C-alpha positions as YAML, in Angstrom:
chain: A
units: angstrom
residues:
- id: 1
  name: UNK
  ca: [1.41, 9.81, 1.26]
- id: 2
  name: UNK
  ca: [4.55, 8.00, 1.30]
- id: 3
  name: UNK
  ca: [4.96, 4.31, -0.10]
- id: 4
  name: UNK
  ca: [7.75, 2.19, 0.75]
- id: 5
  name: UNK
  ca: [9.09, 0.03, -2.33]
- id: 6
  name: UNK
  ca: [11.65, -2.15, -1.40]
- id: 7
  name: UNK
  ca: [14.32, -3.14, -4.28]
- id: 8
  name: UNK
  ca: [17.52, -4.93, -4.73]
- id: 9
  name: UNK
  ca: [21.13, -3.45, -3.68]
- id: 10
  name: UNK
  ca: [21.85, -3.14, -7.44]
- id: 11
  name: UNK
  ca: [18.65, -1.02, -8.17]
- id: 12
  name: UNK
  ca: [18.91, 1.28, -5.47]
- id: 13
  name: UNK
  ca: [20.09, 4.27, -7.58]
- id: 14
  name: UNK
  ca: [19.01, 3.13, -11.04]
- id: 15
  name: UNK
  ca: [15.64, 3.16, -9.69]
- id: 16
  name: UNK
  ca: [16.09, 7.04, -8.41]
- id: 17
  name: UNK
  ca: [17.68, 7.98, -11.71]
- id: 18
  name: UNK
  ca: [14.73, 6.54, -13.83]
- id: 19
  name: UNK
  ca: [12.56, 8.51, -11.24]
- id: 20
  name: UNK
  ca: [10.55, 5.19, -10.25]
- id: 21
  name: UNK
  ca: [11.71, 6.53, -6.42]
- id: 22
  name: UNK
  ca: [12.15, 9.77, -5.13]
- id: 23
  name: UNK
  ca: [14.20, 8.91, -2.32]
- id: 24
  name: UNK
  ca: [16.95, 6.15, -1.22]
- id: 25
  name: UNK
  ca: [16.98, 5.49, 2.44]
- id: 26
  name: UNK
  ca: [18.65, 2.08, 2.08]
- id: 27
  name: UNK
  ca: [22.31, 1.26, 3.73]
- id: 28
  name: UNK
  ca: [23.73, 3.93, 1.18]
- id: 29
  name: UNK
  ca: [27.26, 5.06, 1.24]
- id: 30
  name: UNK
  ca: [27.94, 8.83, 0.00]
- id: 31
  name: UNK
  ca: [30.52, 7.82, -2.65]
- id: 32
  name: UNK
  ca: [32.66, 9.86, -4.88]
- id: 33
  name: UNK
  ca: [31.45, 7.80, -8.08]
- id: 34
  name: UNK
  ca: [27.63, 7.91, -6.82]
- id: 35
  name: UNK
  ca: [27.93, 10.81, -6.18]
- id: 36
  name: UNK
  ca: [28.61, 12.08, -9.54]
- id: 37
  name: UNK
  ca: [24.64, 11.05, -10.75]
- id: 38
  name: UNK
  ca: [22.71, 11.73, -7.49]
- id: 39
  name: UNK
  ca: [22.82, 14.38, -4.39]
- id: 40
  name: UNK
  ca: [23.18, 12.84, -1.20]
- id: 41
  name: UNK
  ca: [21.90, 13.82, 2.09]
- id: 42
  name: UNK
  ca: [23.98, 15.12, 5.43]
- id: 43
  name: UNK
  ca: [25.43, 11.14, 6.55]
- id: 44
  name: UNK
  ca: [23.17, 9.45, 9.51]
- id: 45
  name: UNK
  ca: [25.30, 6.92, 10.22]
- id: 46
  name: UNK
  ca: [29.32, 6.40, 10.04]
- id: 47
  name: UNK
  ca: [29.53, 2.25, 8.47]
- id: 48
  name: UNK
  ca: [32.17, 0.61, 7.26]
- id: 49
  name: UNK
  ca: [33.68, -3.10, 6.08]
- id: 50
  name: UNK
  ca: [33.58, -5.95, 8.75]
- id: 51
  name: UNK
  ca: [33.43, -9.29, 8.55]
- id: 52
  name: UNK
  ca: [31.72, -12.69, 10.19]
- id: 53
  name: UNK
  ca: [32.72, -16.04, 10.55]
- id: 54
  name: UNK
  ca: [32.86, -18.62, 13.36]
- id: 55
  name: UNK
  ca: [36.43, -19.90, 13.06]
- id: 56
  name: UNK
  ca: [37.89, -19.77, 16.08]
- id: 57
  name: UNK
  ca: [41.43, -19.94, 13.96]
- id: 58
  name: UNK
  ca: [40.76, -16.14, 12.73]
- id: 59
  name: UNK
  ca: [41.55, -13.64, 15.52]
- id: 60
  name: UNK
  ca: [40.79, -10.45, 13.19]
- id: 61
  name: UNK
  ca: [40.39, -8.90, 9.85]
- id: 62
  name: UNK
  ca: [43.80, -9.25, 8.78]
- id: 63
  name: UNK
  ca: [44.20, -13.33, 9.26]
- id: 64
  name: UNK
  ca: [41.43, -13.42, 6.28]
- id: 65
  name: UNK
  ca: [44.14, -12.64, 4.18]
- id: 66
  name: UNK
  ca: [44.89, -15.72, 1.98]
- id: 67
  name: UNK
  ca: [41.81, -17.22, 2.92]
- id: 68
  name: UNK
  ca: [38.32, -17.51, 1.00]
- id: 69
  name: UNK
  ca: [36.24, -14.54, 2.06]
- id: 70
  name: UNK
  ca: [32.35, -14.67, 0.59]
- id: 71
  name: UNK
  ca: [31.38, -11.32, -0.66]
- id: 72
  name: UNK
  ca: [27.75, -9.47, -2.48]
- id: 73
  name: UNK
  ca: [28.06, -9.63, -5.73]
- id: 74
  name: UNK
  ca: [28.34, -5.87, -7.28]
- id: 75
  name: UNK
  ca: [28.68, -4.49, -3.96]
- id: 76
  name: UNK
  ca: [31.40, -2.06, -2.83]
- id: 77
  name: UNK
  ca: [32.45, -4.30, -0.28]
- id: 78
  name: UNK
  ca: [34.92, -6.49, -3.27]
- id: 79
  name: UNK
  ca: [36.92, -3.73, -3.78]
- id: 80
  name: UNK
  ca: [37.81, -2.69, 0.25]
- id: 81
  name: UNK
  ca: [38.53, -6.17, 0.78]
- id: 82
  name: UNK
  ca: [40.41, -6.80, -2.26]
- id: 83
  name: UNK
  ca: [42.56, -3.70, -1.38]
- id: 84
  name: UNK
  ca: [42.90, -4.19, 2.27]
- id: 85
  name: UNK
  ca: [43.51, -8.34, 1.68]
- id: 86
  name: UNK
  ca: [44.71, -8.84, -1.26]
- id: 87
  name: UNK
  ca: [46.15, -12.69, -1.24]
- id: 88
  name: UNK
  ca: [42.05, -13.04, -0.25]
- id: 89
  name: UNK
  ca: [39.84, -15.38, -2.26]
- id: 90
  name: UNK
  ca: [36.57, -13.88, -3.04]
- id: 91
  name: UNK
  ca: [33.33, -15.93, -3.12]
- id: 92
  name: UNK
  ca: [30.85, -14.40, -4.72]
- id: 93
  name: UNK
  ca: [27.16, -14.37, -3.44]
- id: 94
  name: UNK
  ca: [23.66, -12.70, -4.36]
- id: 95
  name: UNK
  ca: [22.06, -12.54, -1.22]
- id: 96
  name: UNK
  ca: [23.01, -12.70, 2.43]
- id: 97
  name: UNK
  ca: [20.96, -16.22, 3.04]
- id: 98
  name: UNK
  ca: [23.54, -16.98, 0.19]
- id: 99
  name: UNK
  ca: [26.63, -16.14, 2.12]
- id: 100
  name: UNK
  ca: [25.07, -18.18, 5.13]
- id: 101
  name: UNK
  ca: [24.96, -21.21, 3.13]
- id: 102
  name: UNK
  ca: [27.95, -20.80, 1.97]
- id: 103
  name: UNK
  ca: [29.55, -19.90, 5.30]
- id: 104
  name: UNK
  ca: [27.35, -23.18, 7.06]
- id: 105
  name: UNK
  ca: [28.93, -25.61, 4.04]
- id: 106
  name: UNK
  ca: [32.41, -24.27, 4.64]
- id: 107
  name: UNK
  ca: [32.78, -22.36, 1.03]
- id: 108
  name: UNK
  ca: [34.31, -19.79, 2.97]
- id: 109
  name: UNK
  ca: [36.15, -18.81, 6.34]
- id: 110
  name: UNK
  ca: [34.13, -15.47, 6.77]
- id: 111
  name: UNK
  ca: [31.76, -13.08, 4.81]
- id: 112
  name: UNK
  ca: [32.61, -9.18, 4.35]
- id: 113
  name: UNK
  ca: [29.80, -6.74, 4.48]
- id: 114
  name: UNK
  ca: [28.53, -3.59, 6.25]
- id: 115
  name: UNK
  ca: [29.05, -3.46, 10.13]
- id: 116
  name: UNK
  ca: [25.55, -2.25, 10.45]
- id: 117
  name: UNK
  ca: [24.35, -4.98, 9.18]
- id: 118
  name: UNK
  ca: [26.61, -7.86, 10.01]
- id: 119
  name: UNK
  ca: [26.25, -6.71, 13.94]
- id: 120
  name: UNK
  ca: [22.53, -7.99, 13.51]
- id: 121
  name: UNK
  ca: [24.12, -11.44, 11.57]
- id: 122
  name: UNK
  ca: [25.49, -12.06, 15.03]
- id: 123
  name: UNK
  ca: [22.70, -11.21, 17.02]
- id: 124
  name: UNK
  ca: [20.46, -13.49, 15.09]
- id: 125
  name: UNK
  ca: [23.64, -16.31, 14.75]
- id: 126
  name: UNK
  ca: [25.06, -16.35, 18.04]
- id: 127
  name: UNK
  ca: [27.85, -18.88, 16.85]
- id: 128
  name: UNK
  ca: [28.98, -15.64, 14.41]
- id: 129
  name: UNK
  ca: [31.04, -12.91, 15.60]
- id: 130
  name: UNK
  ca: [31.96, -9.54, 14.16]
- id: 131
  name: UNK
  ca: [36.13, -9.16, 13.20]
- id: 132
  name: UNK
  ca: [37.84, -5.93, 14.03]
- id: 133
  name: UNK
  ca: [39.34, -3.83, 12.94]
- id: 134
  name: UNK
  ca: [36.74, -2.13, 10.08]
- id: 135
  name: UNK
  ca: [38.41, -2.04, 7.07]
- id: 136
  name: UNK
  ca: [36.88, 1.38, 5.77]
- id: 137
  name: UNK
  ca: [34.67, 3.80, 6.93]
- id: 138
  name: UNK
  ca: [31.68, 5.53, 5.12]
- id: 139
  name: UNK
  ca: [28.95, 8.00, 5.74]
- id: 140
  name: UNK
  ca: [25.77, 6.60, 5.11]
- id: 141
  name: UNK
  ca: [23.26, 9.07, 3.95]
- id: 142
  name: UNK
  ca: [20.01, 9.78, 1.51]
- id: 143
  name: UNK
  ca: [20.23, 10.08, -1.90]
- id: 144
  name: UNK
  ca: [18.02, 12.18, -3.71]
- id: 145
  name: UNK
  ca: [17.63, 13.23, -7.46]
- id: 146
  name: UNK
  ca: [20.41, 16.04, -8.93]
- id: 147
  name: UNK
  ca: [18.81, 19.16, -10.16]
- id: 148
  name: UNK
  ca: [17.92, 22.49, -8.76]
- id: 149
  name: UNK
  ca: [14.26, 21.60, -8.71]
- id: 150
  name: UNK
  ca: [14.76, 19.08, -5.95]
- id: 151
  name: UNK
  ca: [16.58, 22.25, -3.43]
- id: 152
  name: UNK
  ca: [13.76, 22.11, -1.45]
- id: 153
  name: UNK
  ca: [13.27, 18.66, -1.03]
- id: 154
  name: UNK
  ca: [17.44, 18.58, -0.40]
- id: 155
  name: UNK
  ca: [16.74, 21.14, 2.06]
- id: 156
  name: UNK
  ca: [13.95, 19.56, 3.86]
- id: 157
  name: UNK
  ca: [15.79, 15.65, 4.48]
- id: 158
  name: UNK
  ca: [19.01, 17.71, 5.56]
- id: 159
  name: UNK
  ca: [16.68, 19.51, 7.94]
- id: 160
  name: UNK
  ca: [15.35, 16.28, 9.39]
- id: 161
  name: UNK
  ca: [19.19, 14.50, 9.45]
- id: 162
  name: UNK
  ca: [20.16, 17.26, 11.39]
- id: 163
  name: UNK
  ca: [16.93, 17.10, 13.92]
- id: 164
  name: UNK
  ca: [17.79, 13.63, 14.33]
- id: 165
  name: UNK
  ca: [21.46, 14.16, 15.25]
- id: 166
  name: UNK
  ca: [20.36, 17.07, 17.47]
- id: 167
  name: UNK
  ca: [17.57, 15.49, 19.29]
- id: 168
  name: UNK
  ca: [19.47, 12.06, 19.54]
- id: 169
  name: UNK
  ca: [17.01, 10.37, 18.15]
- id: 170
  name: UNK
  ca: [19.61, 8.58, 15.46]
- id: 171
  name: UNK
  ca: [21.44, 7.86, 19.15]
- id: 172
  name: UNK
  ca: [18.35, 6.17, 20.14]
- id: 173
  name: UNK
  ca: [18.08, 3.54, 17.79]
- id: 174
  name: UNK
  ca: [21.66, 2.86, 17.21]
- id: 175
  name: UNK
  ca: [21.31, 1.46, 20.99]
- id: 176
  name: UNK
  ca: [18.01, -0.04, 20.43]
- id: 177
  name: UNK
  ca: [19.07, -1.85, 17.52]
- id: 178
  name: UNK
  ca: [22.62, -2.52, 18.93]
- id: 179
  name: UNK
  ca: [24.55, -1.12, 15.95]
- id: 180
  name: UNK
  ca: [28.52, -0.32, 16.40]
...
């Protein structure tokens, strides 16, 4: 049977390590550094750093530069924008209700995060639009526990990433969920 345990950002691959999970299907980017303690999947999804806000003084990514940008704490996200904008301040906040608040109270002019994810900010906040252009892009795939004795397991999500790509399923509900 499978069981669906839902954790925090942060835990997502401590939890696999420790073998409390034996999968992560959650938002996560196939990076060099993850990479390193867990196998990751064929991506599902290309993602990449965007940003919200409602200023109507902020035409796209690159005005945010010298200007307070709210950010996850811990999350990949600091270091694209601190890279890509680097005369940004960052605001640091645990949670996206967080950056909301934040954002509504005028703490800061926008809030970095995953496209996927912001594109459904604006859907739910109509005042909030998405910033072009993306300042990275990242495969997002499963992660799975290293070690030969998890091949077949490998083997079998890899076979079902590629069904989905092949079938169009994963084309499917990018539309039906309105995702970049």
């Amino acid at each position: 049977a499978v069981v669906f345990d839902f954790v925090a950002n942060s835990q997502r691959v401590p939890r696999l390590i420790n073998g409390d999970v034996d999968l992560v299907i959650a938002q996560l980017s196939h990076t060099a550094a993850r990479s390193r303690v867990v196998d990751f999947s064929y991506p599902y999804y290309l993602d990449g750093v965007t940003f919200v806000t409602r200023r109507a003084d902020v035409g796209d990514a690159f005005d945010l530069d010298g200007r307070t940008v709210a950010v996850l704490n811990h999350s990949t996200t600091i270091d694209v924008v601190r890279s890509q904008l680097p005369t940004a301040s960052l605001v640091g906040v645990p949670s996206y209700e967080a950056a909301l608040t934040v954002l509504e109270q005028g703490g800061a002019d926008a809030f970095a995060g995953d496209a996927s994810v912001l594109s459904g900010w604006v859907q739910d906040y109509p005042h909030y639009r998405l910033l072009e252009p993306m300042l990275s892009a990242e495969g997002l795939a499963i992660a799975m526990p290293r070690g030969i004795q998890y091949e077949s397991l490998r083997q079998q999500v890899n076979n079902a990433v590629e069904r989905w790509h092949r079938t169009g399923w994963l084309q499917e509900r990018l539309d039906a969920w309105g995702l970049p």
